[in-house]
Amino acid sequence: MRVFIVMSVMCLIILASSWSIGQPIRGNPKEGRAIYGQYCLRCHGNTLDGNGPDAQYLIMRPANFLSQGLLAKADWELILTISNGILFTPMHGFRGTLTDQQMLDVVSYIRSMTPFGADN
Ligand code: HEC
């Protein structure tokens, strides 16, 4: 009986923690998807792998959002990059174009596309 209780509690804890990890981050991924399609897709690609239709014309490859490097970054790091851009690269800043909320939406869309990490 005691084993059963211990097992149930463990299952509950595991369920609860995976549930909290799966929570969307403040932004709205549905909104983010539309924003991504309008502003980011041409470089970062439909599947977020950095192979958008315009990527071939750039001096450097757009970031692959499925990479481990990106998964390791915190949301605020991505927001900072989206907002300010990266100096001397085709990745320009979107401050002024997108609102803070829209940047959060895009980040949660990106996260929703890579929920369990990636294979490359
Ligand atoms: C004109 C092409 C272009 C567009 C449009 C563009 N990006 Fe980028 N982006 C790039 C390139 C190129 C890099 C890689 C720069 C580098 O490697 O230093 C990059 C890098 C990034 C990074 C940094 C990734 C990292 O590893 O830290 C983020 C985040 C990002 N882009 C988000 C976005 C979002 C969100 C949008 C749309 C709102 C967007 N980008 C639109 C070209 C683009």
PDB file of C-alpha atoms and ligand atoms in Angstrom:
ATOM      1  CA  MET A   1       0.000   0.000   0.000  1.00  0.00           C
ATOM      2  CA  ARG A   2       2.761   2.397   0.972  1.00  0.00           C
ATOM      3  CA  VAL A   3       4.585   1.651  -2.278  1.00  0.00           C
ATOM      4  CA  PHE A   4       1.433   2.505  -4.147  1.00  0.00           C
ATOM      5  CA  ILE A   5       1.154   5.885  -2.422  1.00  0.00           C
ATOM      6  CA  VAL A   6       4.809   6.683  -3.077  1.00  0.00           C
ATOM      7  CA  MET A   7       4.400   5.750  -6.733  1.00  0.00           C
ATOM      8  CA  SER A   8       1.283   7.868  -7.127  1.00  0.00           C
ATOM      9  CA  VAL A   9       2.975  10.865  -5.558  1.00  0.00           C
ATOM     10  CA  MET A  10       5.957  10.437  -7.869  1.00  0.00           C
ATOM     11  CA  CYS A  11       3.695  10.216 -10.902  1.00  0.00           C
ATOM     12  CA  LEU A  12       1.896  13.351  -9.823  1.00  0.00           C
ATOM     13  CA  ILE A  13       5.153  15.232  -9.390  1.00  0.00           C
ATOM     14  CA  ILE A  14       6.378  14.119 -12.818  1.00  0.00           C
ATOM     15  CA  LEU A  15       3.079  15.051 -14.434  1.00  0.00           C
ATOM     16  CA  ALA A  16       2.983  18.412 -12.734  1.00  0.00           C
ATOM     17  CA  SER A  17       6.524  19.326 -13.675  1.00  0.00           C
ATOM     18  CA  SER A  18       6.176  18.363 -17.322  1.00  0.00           C
ATOM     19  CA  TRP A  19       2.970  20.338 -17.430  1.00  0.00           C
ATOM     20  CA  SER A  20       4.663  23.457 -16.123  1.00  0.00           C
ATOM     21  CA  ILE A  21       7.540  23.090 -18.600  1.00  0.00           C
ATOM     22  CA  GLY A  22       5.006  22.846 -21.406  1.00  0.00           C
ATOM     23  CA  GLN A  23       3.403  26.144 -20.529  1.00  0.00           C
ATOM     24  CA  PRO A  24       3.668  28.820 -23.204  1.00  0.00           C
ATOM     25  CA  ILE A  25       5.860  31.724 -22.223  1.00  0.00           C
ATOM     26  CA  ARG A  26       3.784  34.881 -21.785  1.00  0.00           C
ATOM     27  CA  GLY A  27       3.479  35.415 -25.531  1.00  0.00           C
ATOM     28  CA  ASN A  28       0.786  34.073 -27.790  1.00  0.00           C
ATOM     29  CA  PRO A  29       2.259  31.555 -30.267  1.00  0.00           C
ATOM     30  CA  LYS A  30      -0.652  31.939 -32.678  1.00  0.00           C
ATOM     31  CA  GLU A  31      -0.066  35.668 -32.990  1.00  0.00           C
ATOM     32  CA  GLY A  32       3.656  34.944 -33.117  1.00  0.00           C
ATOM     33  CA  ARG A  33       3.195  32.644 -36.070  1.00  0.00           C
ATOM     34  CA  ALA A  34       1.617  35.409 -38.154  1.00  0.00           C
ATOM     35  CA  ILE A  35       4.311  37.878 -37.143  1.00  0.00           C
ATOM     36  CA  TYR A  36       7.003  35.340 -37.938  1.00  0.00           C
ATOM     37  CA  GLY A  37       5.478  34.728 -41.344  1.00  0.00           C
ATOM     38  CA  GLN A  38       5.451  38.418 -42.112  1.00  0.00           C
ATOM     39  CA  TYR A  39       8.847  39.506 -40.762  1.00  0.00           C
ATOM     40  CA  CYS A  40      11.141  36.538 -40.167  1.00  0.00           C
ATOM     41  CA  LEU A  41      10.237  33.688 -42.486  1.00  0.00           C
ATOM     42  CA  ARG A  42      11.973  35.034 -45.586  1.00  0.00           C
ATOM     43  CA  CYS A  43      15.320  34.641 -43.848  1.00  0.00           C
ATOM     44  CA  HIS A  44      14.816  32.141 -41.044  1.00  0.00           C
ATOM     45  CA  GLY A  45      12.656  29.812 -43.080  1.00  0.00           C
ATOM     46  CA  ASN A  46       9.318  28.093 -42.904  1.00  0.00           C
ATOM     47  CA  THR A  47      10.649  25.327 -40.684  1.00  0.00           C
ATOM     48  CA  LEU A  48      12.809  27.720 -38.628  1.00  0.00           C
ATOM     49  CA  ASP A  49      16.013  26.094 -39.842  1.00  0.00           C
ATOM     50  CA  GLY A  50      17.548  29.266 -41.249  1.00  0.00           C
ATOM     51  CA  ASN A  51      16.856  28.364 -44.893  1.00  0.00           C
ATOM     52  CA  GLY A  52      14.293  30.960 -45.875  1.00  0.00           C
ATOM     53  CA  PRO A  53      13.836  32.012 -49.509  1.00  0.00           C
ATOM     54  CA  ASP A  54      16.089  35.064 -49.035  1.00  0.00           C
ATOM     55  CA  ALA A  55      18.773  33.245 -47.037  1.00  0.00           C
ATOM     56  CA  GLN A  56      20.830  32.423 -50.125  1.00  0.00           C
ATOM     57  CA  TYR A  57      21.325  36.120 -50.916  1.00  0.00           C
ATOM     58  CA  LEU A  58      22.733  36.995 -47.505  1.00  0.00           C
ATOM     59  CA  ILE A  59      26.392  37.259 -46.583  1.00  0.00           C
ATOM     60  CA  MET A  60      25.766  34.900 -43.680  1.00  0.00           C
ATOM     61  CA  ARG A  61      23.319  32.199 -42.834  1.00  0.00           C
ATOM     62  CA  PRO A  62      20.356  33.219 -40.702  1.00  0.00           C
ATOM     63  CA  ALA A  63      20.215  31.569 -37.303  1.00  0.00           C
ATOM     64  CA  ASN A  64      18.786  28.072 -37.175  1.00  0.00           C
ATOM     65  CA  PHE A  65      16.120  28.189 -34.495  1.00  0.00           C
ATOM     66  CA  LEU A  66      16.225  24.413 -34.155  1.00  0.00           C
ATOM     67  CA  SER A  67      19.868  24.395 -33.075  1.00  0.00           C
ATOM     68  CA  GLN A  68      21.075  23.506 -29.604  1.00  0.00           C
ATOM     69  CA  GLY A  69      22.758  26.882 -29.383  1.00  0.00           C
ATOM     70  CA  LEU A  70      19.458  28.656 -29.696  1.00  0.00           C
ATOM     71  CA  LEU A  71      17.648  26.292 -27.356  1.00  0.00           C
ATOM     72  CA  ALA A  72      20.281  27.030 -24.734  1.00  0.00           C
ATOM     73  CA  LYS A  73      19.511  30.737 -24.874  1.00  0.00           C
ATOM     74  CA  ALA A  74      17.041  32.337 -22.526  1.00  0.00           C
ATOM     75  CA  ASP A  75      13.959  34.119 -23.819  1.00  0.00           C
ATOM     76  CA  TRP A  76      15.303  37.512 -22.798  1.00  0.00           C
ATOM     77  CA  GLU A  77      18.430  36.921 -24.889  1.00  0.00           C
ATOM     78  CA  LEU A  78      16.291  36.294 -27.964  1.00  0.00           C
ATOM     79  CA  ILE A  79      14.123  39.318 -27.228  1.00  0.00           C
ATOM     80  CA  LEU A  80      17.254  41.445 -26.900  1.00  0.00           C
ATOM     81  CA  THR A  81      18.513  40.232 -30.280  1.00  0.00           C
ATOM     82  CA  ILE A  82      15.155  40.700 -31.982  1.00  0.00           C
ATOM     83  CA  SER A  83      14.855  44.152 -30.509  1.00  0.00           C
ATOM     84  CA  ASN A  84      18.396  45.401 -31.208  1.00  0.00           C
ATOM     85  CA  GLY A  85      19.506  43.198 -34.063  1.00  0.00           C
ATOM     86  CA  ILE A  86      23.077  41.978 -34.452  1.00  0.00           C
ATOM     87  CA  LEU A  87      25.558  44.609 -35.523  1.00  0.00           C
ATOM     88  CA  PHE A  88      27.088  44.205 -39.009  1.00  0.00           C
ATOM     89  CA  THR A  89      24.771  41.341 -39.936  1.00  0.00           C
ATOM     90  CA  PRO A  90      21.567  41.182 -41.975  1.00  0.00           C
ATOM     91  CA  MET A  91      19.755  40.647 -38.680  1.00  0.00           C
ATOM     92  CA  HIS A  92      18.471  44.140 -38.054  1.00  0.00           C
ATOM     93  CA  GLY A  93      16.574  45.221 -34.969  1.00  0.00           C
ATOM     94  CA  PHE A  94      12.808  45.166 -34.846  1.00  0.00           C
ATOM     95  CA  ARG A  95      12.327  47.753 -32.142  1.00  0.00           C
ATOM     96  CA  GLY A  96       9.817  50.211 -33.512  1.00  0.00           C
ATOM     97  CA  THR A  97       8.514  47.701 -36.024  1.00  0.00           C
ATOM     98  CA  LEU A  98       7.255  45.206 -33.475  1.00  0.00           C
ATOM     99  CA  THR A  99       5.850  45.935 -30.045  1.00  0.00           C
ATOM    100  CA  ASP A 100       7.276  44.215 -26.952  1.00  0.00           C
ATOM    101  CA  GLN A 101       4.237  41.970 -26.889  1.00  0.00           C
ATOM    102  CA  GLN A 102       4.730  40.994 -30.533  1.00  0.00           C
ATOM    103  CA  MET A 103       8.354  40.046 -29.809  1.00  0.00           C
ATOM    104  CA  LEU A 104       7.176  37.865 -26.926  1.00  0.00           C
ATOM    105  CA  ASP A 105       4.635  36.307 -29.273  1.00  0.00           C
ATOM    106  CA  VAL A 106       7.316  35.481 -31.822  1.00  0.00           C
ATOM    107  CA  VAL A 107       9.552  33.964 -29.156  1.00  0.00           C
ATOM    108  CA  SER A 108       6.745  31.781 -27.892  1.00  0.00           C
ATOM    109  CA  TYR A 109       6.031  30.699 -31.455  1.00  0.00           C
ATOM    110  CA  ILE A 110       9.694  29.755 -31.901  1.00  0.00           C
ATOM    111  CA  ARG A 111       9.603  27.860 -28.587  1.00  0.00           C
ATOM    112  CA  SER A 112       6.371  26.129 -29.530  1.00  0.00           C
ATOM    113  CA  MET A 113       8.044  24.785 -32.665  1.00  0.00           C
ATOM    114  CA  THR A 114      10.884  23.237 -30.647  1.00  0.00           C
ATOM    115  CA  PRO A 115       9.117  21.899 -27.570  1.00  0.00           C
ATOM    116  CA  PHE A 116      11.405  18.967 -26.856  1.00  0.00           C
ATOM    117  CA  GLY A 117      14.701  20.266 -28.129  1.00  0.00           C
ATOM    118  CA  ALA A 118      16.211  19.469 -31.494  1.00  0.00           C
ATOM    119  CA  ASP A 119      18.357  16.861 -33.097  1.00  0.00           C
ATOM    120  CA  ASN A 120      21.103  19.089 -34.473  1.00  0.00           C
TER     121      ASN A 120
HETATM  122  C1  HEC B   1      17.172  39.861 -43.636  1.00  0.00           C
HETATM  123  C2  HEC B   1      17.177  38.549 -43.044  1.00  0.00           C
HETATM  124  C3  HEC B   1      16.637  38.372 -41.637  1.00  0.00           C
HETATM  125  C4  HEC B   1      15.374  38.682 -41.172  1.00  0.00           C
HETATM  126  C5  HEC B   1      14.210  39.319 -41.937  1.00  0.00           C
HETATM  127  C6  HEC B   1      15.349  38.258 -39.787  1.00  0.00           C
HETATM  128  N1  HEC B   1      16.564  37.731 -39.429  1.00  0.00           N
HETATM  129 FE1  HEC B   1      17.052  37.004 -37.607  1.00  0.00          FE
HETATM  130  N2  HEC B   1      18.968  36.664 -38.234  1.00  0.00           N
HETATM  131  C7  HEC B   1      19.404  36.845 -39.532  1.00  0.00           C
HETATM  132  C8  HEC B   1      20.810  36.452 -39.602  1.00  0.00           C
HETATM  133  C9  HEC B   1      21.683  36.491 -40.842  1.00  0.00           C
HETATM  134  C10 HEC B   1      21.175  36.040 -38.310  1.00  0.00           C
HETATM  135  C11 HEC B   1      22.530  35.480 -37.848  1.00  0.00           C
HETATM  136  C12 HEC B   1      23.447  36.552 -37.401  1.00  0.00           C
HETATM  137  C13 HEC B   1      24.714  35.944 -36.854  1.00  0.00           C
HETATM  138  O1  HEC B   1      24.958  34.747 -37.057  1.00  0.00           O
HETATM  139  O2  HEC B   1      25.463  36.685 -36.232  1.00  0.00           O
HETATM  140  C14 HEC B   1      19.987  36.189 -37.462  1.00  0.00           C
HETATM  141  C15 HEC B   1      19.960  35.912 -36.111  1.00  0.00           C
HETATM  142  C16 HEC B   1      18.811  35.954 -35.343  1.00  0.00           C
HETATM  143  C17 HEC B   1      18.744  35.629 -33.922  1.00  0.00           C
HETATM  144  C18 HEC B   1      19.944  35.271 -33.034  1.00  0.00           C
HETATM  145  C19 HEC B   1      20.040  33.804 -32.843  1.00  0.00           C
HETATM  146  C20 HEC B   1      21.077  33.468 -31.809  1.00  0.00           C
HETATM  147  O3  HEC B   1      21.718  32.428 -31.964  1.00  0.00           O
HETATM  148  O4  HEC B   1      21.241  34.225 -30.838  1.00  0.00           O
HETATM  149  C21 HEC B   1      17.451  35.738 -33.534  1.00  0.00           C
HETATM  150  C22 HEC B   1      16.880  35.459 -32.158  1.00  0.00           C
HETATM  151  C23 HEC B   1      16.701  36.148 -34.702  1.00  0.00           C
HETATM  152  N3  HEC B   1      17.554  36.277 -35.769  1.00  0.00           N
HETATM  153  C24 HEC B   1      15.337  36.370 -34.692  1.00  0.00           C
HETATM  154  C25 HEC B   1      14.656  36.918 -35.759  1.00  0.00           C
HETATM  155  C26 HEC B   1      13.241  37.218 -35.714  1.00  0.00           C
HETATM  156  C27 HEC B   1      12.311  36.903 -34.545  1.00  0.00           C
HETATM  157  C28 HEC B   1      12.929  37.804 -36.889  1.00  0.00           C
HETATM  158  C29 HEC B   1      11.586  38.372 -37.310  1.00  0.00           C
HETATM  159  C30 HEC B   1      10.969  39.320 -36.425  1.00  0.00           C
HETATM  160  C31 HEC B   1      14.143  37.842 -37.696  1.00  0.00           C
HETATM  161  N4  HEC B   1      15.161  37.296 -36.968  1.00  0.00           N
HETATM  162  C32 HEC B   1      14.234  38.366 -38.974  1.00  0.00           C
HETATM  163  C33 HEC B   1      18.681  37.327 -40.597  1.00  0.00           C
HETATM  164  C34 HEC B   1      17.379  37.777 -40.537  1.00  0.00           C
END
